[in-house]
Short mmCIF file of C-alpha atoms (C1' of nucleotides) in Angstrom, two decimals:
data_model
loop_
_atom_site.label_atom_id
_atom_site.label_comp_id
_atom_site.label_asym_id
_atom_site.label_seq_id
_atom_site.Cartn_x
_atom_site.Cartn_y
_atom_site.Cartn_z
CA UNK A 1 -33.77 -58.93 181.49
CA UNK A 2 -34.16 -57.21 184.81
CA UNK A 3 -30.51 -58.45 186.22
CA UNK A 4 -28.59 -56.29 187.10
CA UNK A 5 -26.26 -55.19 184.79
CA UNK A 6 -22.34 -54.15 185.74
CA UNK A 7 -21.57 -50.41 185.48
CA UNK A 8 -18.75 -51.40 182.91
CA UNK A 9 -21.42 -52.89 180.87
CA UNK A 10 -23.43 -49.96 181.38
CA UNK A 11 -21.13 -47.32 180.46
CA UNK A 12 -20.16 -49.20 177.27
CA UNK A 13 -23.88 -49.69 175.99
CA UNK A 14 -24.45 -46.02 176.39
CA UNK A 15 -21.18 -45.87 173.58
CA UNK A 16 -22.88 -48.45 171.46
CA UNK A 17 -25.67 -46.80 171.35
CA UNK A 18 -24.57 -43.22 170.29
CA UNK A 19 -23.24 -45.76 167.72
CA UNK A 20 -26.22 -47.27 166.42
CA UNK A 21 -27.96 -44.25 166.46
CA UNK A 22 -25.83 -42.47 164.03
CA UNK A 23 -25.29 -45.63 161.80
CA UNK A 24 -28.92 -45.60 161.61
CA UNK A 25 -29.65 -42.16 160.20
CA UNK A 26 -27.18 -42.89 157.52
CA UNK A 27 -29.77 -46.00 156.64
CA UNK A 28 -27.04 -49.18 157.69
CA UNK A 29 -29.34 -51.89 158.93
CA UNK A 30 -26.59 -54.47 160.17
CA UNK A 31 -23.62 -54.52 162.06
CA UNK A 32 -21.09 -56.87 163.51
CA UNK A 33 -19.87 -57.03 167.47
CA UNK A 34 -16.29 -55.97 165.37
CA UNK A 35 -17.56 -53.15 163.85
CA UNK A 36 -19.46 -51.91 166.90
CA UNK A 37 -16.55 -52.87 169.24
CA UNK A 38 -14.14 -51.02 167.52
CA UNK A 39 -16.47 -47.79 167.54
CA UNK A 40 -17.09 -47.98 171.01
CA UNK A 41 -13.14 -48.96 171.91
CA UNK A 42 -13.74 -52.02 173.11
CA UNK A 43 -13.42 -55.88 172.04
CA UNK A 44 -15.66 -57.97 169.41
CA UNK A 45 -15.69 -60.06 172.87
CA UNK A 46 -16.68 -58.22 175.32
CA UNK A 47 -19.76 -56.64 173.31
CA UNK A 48 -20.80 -60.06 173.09
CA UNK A 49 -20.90 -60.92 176.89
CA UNK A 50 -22.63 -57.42 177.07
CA UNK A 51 -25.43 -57.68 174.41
CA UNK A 52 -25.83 -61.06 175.64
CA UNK A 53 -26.73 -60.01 179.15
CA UNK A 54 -29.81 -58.14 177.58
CA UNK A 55 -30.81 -61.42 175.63
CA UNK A 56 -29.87 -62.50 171.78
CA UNK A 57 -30.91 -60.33 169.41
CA UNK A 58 -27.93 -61.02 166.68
CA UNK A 59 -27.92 -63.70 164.20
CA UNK A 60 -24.80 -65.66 163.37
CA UNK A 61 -23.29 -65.13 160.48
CA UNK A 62 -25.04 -61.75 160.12
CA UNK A 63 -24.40 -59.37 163.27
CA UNK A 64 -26.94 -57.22 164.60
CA UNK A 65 -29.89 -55.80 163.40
CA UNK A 66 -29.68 -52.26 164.40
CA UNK A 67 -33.51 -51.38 164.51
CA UNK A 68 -33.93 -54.13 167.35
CA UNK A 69 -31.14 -53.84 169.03
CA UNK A 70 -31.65 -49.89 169.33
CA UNK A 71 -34.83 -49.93 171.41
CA UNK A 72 -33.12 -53.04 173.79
CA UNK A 73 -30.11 -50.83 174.75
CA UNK A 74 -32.23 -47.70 175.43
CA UNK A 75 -34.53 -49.60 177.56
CA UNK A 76 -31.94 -51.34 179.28
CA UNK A 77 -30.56 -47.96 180.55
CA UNK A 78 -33.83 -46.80 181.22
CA UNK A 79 -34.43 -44.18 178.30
CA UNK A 80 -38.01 -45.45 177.93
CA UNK A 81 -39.31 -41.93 179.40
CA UNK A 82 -37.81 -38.69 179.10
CA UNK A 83 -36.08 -37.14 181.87
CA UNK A 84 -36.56 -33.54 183.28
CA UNK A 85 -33.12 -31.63 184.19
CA UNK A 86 -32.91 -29.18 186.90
CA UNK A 87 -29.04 -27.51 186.76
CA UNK A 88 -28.46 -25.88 190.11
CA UNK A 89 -25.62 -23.66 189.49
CA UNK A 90 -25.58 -21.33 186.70
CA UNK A 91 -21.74 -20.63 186.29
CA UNK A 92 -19.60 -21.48 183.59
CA UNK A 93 -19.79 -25.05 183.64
CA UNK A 94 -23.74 -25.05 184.25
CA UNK A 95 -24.16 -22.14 181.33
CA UNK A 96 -22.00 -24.44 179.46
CA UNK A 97 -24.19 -27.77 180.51
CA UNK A 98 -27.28 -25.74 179.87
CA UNK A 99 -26.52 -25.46 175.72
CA UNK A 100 -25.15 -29.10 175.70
CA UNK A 101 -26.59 -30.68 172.70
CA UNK A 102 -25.92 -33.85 174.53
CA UNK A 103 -28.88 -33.21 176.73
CA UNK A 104 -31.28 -32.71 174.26
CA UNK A 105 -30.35 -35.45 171.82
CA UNK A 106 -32.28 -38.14 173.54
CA UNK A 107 -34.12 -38.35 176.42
CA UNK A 108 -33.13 -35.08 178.17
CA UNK A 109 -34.67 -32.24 178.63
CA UNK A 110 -33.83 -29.29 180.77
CA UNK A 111 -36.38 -27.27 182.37
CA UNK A 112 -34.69 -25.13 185.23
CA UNK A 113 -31.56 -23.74 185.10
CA UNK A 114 -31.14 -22.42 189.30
CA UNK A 115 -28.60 -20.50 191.25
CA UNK A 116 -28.23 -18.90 193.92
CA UNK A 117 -26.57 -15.39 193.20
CA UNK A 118 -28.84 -12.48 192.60
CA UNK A 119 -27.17 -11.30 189.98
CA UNK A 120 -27.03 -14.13 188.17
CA UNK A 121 -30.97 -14.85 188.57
CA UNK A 122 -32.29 -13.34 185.65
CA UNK A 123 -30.05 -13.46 183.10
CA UNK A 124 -30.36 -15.56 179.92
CA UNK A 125 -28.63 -19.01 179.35
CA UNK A 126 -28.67 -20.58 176.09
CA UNK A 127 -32.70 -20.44 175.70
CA UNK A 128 -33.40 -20.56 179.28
CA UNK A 129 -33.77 -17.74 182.13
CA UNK A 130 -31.82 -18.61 185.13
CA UNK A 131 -34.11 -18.57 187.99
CA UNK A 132 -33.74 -18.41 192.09
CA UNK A 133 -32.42 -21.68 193.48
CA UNK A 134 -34.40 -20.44 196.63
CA UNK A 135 -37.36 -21.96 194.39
CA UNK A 136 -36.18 -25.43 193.92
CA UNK A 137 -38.38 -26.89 195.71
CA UNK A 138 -41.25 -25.71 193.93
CA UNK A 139 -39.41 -25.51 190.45
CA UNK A 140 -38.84 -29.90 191.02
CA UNK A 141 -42.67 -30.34 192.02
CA UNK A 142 -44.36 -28.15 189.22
CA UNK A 143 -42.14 -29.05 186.84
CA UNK A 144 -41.59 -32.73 187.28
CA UNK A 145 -38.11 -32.75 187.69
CA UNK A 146 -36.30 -36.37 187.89
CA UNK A 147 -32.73 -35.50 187.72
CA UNK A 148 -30.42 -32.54 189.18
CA UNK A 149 -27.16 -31.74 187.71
CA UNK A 150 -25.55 -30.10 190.33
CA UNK A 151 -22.91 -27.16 189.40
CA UNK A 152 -22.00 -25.74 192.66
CA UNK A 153 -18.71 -25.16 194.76
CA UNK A 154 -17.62 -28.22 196.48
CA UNK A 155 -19.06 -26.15 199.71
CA UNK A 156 -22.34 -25.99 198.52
CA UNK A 157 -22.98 -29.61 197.55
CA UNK A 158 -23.92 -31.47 200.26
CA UNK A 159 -26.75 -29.26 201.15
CA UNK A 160 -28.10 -28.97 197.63
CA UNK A 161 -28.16 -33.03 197.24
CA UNK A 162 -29.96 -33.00 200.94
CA UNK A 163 -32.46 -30.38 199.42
CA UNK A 164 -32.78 -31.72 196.13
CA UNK A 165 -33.17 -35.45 197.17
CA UNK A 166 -35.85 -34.33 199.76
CA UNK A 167 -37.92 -32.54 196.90
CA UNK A 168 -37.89 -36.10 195.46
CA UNK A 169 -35.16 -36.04 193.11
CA UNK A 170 -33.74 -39.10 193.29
CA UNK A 171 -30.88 -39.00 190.45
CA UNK A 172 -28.37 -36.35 191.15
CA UNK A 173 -25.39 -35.89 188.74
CA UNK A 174 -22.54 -34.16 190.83
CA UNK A 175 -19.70 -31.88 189.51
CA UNK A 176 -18.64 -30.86 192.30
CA UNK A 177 -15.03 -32.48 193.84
CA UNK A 178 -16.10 -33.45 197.53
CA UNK A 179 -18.01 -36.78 198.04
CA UNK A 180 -21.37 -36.10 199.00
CA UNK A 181 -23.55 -38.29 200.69
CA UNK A 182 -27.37 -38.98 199.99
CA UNK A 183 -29.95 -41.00 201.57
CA UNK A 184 -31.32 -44.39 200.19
CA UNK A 185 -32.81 -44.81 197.21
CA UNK A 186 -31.07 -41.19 195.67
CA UNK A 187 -28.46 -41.79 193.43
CA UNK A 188 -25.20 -39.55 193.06
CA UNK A 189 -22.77 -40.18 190.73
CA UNK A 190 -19.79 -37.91 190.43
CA UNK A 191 -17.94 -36.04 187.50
CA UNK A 192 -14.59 -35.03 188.87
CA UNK A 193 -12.62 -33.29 186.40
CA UNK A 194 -9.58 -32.75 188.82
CA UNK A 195 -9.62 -36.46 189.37
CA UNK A 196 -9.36 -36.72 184.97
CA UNK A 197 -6.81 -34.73 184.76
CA UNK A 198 -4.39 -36.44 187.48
CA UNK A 199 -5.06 -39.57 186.14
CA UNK A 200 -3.66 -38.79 182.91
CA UNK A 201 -0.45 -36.96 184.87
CA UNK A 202 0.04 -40.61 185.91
CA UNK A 203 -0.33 -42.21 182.84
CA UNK A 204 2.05 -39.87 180.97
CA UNK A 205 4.17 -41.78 183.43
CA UNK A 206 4.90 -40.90 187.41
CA UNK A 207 7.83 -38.82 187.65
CA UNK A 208 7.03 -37.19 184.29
CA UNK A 209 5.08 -33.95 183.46
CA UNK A 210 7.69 -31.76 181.74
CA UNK A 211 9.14 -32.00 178.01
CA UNK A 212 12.60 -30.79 177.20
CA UNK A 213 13.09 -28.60 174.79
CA UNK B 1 7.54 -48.16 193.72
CA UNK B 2 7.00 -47.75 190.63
CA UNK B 3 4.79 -50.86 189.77
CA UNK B 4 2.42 -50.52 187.58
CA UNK B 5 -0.87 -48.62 189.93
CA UNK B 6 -4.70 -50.06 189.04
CA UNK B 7 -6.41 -47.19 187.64
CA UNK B 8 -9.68 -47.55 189.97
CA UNK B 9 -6.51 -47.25 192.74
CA UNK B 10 -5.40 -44.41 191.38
CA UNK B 11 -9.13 -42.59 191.04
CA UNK B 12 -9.04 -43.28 194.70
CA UNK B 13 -5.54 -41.37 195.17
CA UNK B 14 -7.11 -38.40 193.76
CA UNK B 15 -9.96 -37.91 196.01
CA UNK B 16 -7.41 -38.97 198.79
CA UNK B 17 -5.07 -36.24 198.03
CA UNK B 18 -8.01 -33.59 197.84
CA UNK B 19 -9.29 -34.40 201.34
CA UNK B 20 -5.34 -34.58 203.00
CA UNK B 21 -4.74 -31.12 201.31
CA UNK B 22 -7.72 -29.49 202.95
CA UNK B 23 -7.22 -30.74 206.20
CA UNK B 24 -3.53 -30.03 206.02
CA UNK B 25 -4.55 -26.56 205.83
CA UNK B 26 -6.96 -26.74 208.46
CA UNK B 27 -3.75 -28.13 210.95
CA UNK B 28 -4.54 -31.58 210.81
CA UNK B 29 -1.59 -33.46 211.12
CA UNK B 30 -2.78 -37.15 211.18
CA UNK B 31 -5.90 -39.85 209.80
CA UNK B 32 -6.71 -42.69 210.17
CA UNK B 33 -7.86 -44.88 207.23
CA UNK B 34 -11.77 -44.79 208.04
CA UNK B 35 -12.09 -41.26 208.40
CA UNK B 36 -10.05 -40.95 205.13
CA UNK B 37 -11.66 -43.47 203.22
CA UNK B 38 -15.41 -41.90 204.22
CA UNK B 39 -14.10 -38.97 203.11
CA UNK B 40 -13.58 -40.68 199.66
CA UNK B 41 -16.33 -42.69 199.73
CA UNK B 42 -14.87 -45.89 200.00
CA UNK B 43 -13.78 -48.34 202.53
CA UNK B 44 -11.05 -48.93 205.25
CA UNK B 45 -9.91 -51.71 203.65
CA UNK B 46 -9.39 -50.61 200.52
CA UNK B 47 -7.85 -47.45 201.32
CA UNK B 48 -5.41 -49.20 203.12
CA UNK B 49 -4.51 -51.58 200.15
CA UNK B 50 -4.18 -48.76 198.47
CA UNK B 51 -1.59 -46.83 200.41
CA UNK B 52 0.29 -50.50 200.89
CA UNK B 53 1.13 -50.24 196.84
CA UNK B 54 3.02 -47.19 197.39
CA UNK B 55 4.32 -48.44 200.68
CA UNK B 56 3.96 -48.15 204.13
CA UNK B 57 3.73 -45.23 205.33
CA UNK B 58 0.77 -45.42 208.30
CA UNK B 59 1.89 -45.64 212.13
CA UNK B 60 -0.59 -48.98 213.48
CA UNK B 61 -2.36 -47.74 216.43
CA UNK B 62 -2.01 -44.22 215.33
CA UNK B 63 -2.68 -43.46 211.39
CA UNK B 64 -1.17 -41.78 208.67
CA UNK B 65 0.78 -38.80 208.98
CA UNK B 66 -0.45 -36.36 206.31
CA UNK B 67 2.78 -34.19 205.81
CA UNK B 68 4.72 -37.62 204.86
CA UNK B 69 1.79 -39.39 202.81
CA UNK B 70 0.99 -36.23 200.65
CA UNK B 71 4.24 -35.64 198.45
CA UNK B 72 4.06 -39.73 198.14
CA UNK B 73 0.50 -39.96 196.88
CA UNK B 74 1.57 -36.76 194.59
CA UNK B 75 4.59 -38.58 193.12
CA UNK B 76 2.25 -41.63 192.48
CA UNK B 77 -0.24 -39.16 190.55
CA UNK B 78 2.74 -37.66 188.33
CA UNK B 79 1.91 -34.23 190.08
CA UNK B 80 5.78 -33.47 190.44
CA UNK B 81 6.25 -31.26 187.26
CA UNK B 82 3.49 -28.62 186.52
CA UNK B 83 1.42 -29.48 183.65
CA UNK B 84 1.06 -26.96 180.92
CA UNK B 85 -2.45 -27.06 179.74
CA UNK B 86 -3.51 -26.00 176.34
CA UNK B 87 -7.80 -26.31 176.04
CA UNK B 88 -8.73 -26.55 172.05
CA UNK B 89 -12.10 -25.87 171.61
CA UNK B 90 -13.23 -22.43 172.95
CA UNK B 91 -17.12 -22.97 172.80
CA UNK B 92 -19.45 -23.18 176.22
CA UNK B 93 -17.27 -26.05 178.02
CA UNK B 94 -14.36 -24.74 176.90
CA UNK B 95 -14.59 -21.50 178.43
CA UNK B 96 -16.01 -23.14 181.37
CA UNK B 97 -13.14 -25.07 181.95
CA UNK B 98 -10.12 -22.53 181.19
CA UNK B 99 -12.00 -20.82 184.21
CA UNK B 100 -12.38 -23.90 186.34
CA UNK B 101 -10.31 -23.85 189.56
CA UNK B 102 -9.65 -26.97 189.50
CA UNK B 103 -6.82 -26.46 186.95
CA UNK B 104 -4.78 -23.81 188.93
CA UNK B 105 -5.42 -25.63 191.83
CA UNK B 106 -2.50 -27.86 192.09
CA UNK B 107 0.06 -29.00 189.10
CA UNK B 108 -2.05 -27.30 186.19
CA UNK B 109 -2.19 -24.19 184.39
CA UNK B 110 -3.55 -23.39 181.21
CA UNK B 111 -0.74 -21.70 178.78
CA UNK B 112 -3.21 -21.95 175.57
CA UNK B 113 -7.00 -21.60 174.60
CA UNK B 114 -7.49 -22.43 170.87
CA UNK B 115 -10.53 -22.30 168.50
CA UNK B 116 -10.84 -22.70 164.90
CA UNK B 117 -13.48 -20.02 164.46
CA UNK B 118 -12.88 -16.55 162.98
CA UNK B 119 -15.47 -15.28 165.36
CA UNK B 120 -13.88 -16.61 168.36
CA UNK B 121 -10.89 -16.22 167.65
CA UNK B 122 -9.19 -12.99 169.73
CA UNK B 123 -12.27 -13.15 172.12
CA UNK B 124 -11.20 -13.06 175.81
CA UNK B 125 -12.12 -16.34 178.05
CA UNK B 126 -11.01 -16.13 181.67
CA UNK B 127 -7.46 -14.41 181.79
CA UNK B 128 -6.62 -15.38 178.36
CA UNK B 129 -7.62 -14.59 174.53
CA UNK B 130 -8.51 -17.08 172.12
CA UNK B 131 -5.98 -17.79 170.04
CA UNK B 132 -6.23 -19.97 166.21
CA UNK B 133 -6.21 -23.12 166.24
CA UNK B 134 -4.27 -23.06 163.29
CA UNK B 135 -1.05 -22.23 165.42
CA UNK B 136 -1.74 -24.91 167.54
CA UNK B 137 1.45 -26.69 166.57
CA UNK B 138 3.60 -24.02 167.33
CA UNK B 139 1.87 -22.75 170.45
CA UNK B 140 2.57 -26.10 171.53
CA UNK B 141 6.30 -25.96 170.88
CA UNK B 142 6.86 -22.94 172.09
CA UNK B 143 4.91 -22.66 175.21
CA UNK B 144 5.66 -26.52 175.94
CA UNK B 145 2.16 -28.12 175.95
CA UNK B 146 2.66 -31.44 177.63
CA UNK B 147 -1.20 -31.58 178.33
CA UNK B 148 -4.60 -31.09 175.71
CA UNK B 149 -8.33 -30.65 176.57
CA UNK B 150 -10.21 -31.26 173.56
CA UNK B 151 -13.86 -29.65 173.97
CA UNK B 152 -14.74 -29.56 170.09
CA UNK B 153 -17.49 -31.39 168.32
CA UNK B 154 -17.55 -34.97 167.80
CA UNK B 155 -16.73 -34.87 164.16
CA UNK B 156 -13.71 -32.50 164.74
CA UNK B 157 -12.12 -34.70 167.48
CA UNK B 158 -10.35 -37.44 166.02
CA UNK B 159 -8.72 -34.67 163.16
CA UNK B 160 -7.28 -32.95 166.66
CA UNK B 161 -6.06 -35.40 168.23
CA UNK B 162 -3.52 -36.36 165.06
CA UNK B 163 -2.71 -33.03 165.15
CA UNK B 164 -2.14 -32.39 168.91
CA UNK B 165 -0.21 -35.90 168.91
CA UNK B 166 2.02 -35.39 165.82
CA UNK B 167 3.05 -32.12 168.10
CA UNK B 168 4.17 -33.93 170.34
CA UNK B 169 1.60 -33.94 173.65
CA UNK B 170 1.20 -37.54 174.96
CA UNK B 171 -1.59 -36.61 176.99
CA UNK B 172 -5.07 -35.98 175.95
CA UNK B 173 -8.38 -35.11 177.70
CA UNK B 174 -11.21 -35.30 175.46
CA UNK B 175 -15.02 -34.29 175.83
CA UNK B 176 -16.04 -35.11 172.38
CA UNK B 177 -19.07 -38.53 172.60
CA UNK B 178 -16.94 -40.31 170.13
CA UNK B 179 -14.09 -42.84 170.75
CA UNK B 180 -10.48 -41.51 168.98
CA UNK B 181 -8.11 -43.61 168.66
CA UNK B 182 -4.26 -41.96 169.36
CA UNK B 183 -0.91 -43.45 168.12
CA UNK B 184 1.65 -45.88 170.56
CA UNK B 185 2.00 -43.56 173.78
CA UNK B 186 -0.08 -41.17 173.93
CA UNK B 187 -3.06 -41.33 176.33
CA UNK B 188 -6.46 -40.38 175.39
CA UNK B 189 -8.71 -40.30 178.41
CA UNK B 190 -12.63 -39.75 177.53
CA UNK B 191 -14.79 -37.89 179.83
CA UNK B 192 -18.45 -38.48 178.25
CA UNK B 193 -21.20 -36.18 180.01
CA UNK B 194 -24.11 -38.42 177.79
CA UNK B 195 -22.66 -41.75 179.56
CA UNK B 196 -22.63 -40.07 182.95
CA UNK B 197 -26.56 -38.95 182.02
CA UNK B 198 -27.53 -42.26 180.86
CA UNK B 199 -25.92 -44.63 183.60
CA UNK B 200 -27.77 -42.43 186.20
CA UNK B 201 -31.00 -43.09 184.10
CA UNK B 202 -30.41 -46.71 184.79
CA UNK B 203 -30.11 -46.51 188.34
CA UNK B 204 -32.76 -45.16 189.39
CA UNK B 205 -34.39 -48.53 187.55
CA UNK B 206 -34.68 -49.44 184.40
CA UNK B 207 -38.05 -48.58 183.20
CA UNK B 208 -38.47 -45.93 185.44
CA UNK B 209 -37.87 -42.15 184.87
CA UNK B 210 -40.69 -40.46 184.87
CA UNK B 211 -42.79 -39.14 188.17
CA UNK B 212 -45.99 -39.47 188.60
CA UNK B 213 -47.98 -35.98 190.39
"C1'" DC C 1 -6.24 -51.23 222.70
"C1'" DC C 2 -6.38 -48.92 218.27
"C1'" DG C 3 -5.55 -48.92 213.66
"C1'" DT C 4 -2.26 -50.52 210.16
"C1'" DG C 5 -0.36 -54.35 207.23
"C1'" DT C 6 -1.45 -58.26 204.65
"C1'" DG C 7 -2.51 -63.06 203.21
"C1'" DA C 8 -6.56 -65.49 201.95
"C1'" DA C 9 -11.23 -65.56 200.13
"C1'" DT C 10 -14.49 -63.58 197.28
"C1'" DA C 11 -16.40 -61.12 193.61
"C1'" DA C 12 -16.20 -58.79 189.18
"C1'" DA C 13 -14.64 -58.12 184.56
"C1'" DT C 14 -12.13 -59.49 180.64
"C1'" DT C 15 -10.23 -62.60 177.42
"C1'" DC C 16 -9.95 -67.03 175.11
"C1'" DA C 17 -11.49 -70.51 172.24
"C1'" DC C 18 -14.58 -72.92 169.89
"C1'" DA C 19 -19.12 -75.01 169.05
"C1'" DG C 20 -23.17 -74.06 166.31
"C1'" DC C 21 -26.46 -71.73 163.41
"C1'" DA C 22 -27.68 -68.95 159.18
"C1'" DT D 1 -17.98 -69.63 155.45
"C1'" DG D 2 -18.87 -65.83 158.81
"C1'" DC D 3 -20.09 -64.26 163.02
"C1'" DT D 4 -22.73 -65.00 167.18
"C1'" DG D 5 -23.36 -67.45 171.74
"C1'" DT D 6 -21.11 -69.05 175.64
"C1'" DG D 7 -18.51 -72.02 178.98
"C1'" DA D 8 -13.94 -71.95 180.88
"C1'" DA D 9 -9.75 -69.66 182.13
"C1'" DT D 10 -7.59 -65.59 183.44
"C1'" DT D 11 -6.90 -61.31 185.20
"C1'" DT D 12 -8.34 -57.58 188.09
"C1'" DA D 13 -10.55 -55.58 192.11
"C1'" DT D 14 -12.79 -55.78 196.55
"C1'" DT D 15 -13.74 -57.59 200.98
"C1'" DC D 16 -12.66 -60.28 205.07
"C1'" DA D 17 -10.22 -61.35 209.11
"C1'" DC D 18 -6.71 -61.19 212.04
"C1'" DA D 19 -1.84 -60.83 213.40
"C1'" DC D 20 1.20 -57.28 215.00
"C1'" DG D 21 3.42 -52.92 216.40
"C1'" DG D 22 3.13 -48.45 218.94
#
DNA sequence: CCGTGTGAATAAATTCACAGCA
DNA sequence: TGCTGTGAATTTATTCACACGG
């Protein structure tokens, strides 16, 4: 139950589970690897392999029993406690992260909204104030933070991971494009929305980009 | 040349292109592929297989020359044409986004910011007023859309991407946590801030999550 | 010699196909 | 009969190791 899991399999049980979740509110107690597959965009196939890797919990013939298999998925990507955000860089995209329901829908909370500017310290965001990131360090001690979501110019990155994975912080969620590094233990993982958008300029097919009229 | 790229290649080409366009700048004229690949957070090796599917362009003993491999990494991307960028959804990210750099930066500008709300509507974002989403077909035809950002809530998204599809733009960018599914080519690519949350959650063990004073 | 180019080896992920249980 | 569980096959991606040119 412990193996590690494959990030593929990862990123697909976190879509299974936004799945189950809202199934369940609307009272459905059952569902098939189709049904979930197709929610999620994947194959009946490969939700087997991944369910599987977490143990059996369907029954053939039947499908899944959502109430169980809810609780396996969460703790399989560690949703067993409730995390503590820190967003260090109140611009648009951190104002924006700061009121995203996402974050409070399960198992995130935000309790510091930083940055650096003085007149941006102060002012309101969505239900929070944004305070000094000169504070961080103190902010991620009283406060218990265990994640950062950094908004920051690609500039300021690298020394806000270094500062934010020496208060302890050791899960740092990264908008910024430039690779950062981190030391052992603190995990980055990158949101590049440059990166997003030129893979989709590719897709459309190199050489394109332009209709005709 | 044009074979068909592995999209984990092209992610890679991305952040290659970032780093080559900054040092351009700064008068660098050549790299090797270790100082690139750190730069990208990946390997020699595999930066090297990756330049090798769009051919070879690297000098052995020397490295690549950046002026030549640029324009060829941009072609690979489908950064030839300028994209014209219309962002549908004019709440928190939305607004975040038709600000973010990123998009001006090279190949993409943003013709269009659309909202279905009254309230929103005629509000100014950035350099630009919102405009009703209830045009969006024609503001696509006439300003030549080839490119949608979809930052609306889940239950709207599917609804908009029909829409933006039947208007003709084959390429979509969507924030919204559910999966949409999009008719015979057009590309929907997801970018899902919950996932990003949850698979960092995992990392830093399963179980884990909380910190203890 | 340095650093690319590249075949071969390895690892990872997906798909197939079907046996087996409710 | 329906749908899961799963070994085997396939495809995809990464890593290794070294020959070769400047």
């Amino acid at each position: 139950m412990s193996k590690h899991l494959p990030e593929a399999t990862l990123r697909r049980i976190s879509l299974y589970l936004r799945s189950l979740s809202e199934w369940e509110q609307e009272g459905v107690q059952t569902v098939s690897s189709t049904r979930l597959a197709e929610a999620a965009g994947t194959t009946p196939a490969t939700l087997r392999k991944d369910l599987n890797l977490l143990g059996s919990h369907g029954r053939r013939g039947v499908g899944y029993k959502i109430e169980t298999l809810r609780p396996v998925l969460e703790t399989a990507l560690g949703l067993t406690q409730p995390w503590r955000v820190a967003i260090v860089g109140a611009g648009h995209l951190g104002r924006a992260l700061s009121g995203y329901a996402g974050f409070t829908t399960r198992g995130f909370e935000v309790v510091a909204v930083l940055d650096a500017s003085p007149e941006v310290v102060g002012t309101q965001t969505g239900e929070r104030l944004v305070e000094d990131a000169a504070a961080l360090e103190d902010i991620v001690k009283e406060r218990g933070v265990t994640l950062a979501v950094l908004t920051v110019p690609g500039p300021a990155a690298q020394a806000l991971v270094d500062r934010v994975a020496a208060a302890g912080v050791a899960s740092i969620l990264s908008f910024a494009p430039v690779a950062v590094s981190a030391p052992p233990g603190v995990h980055v993982n990158r949101v590049d929305l440059s990166t997003e958008l030129q893979l989709l300029a590719h897709q459309a097919g190199p050489g394109l980009g332009e209709r005709r009229a």
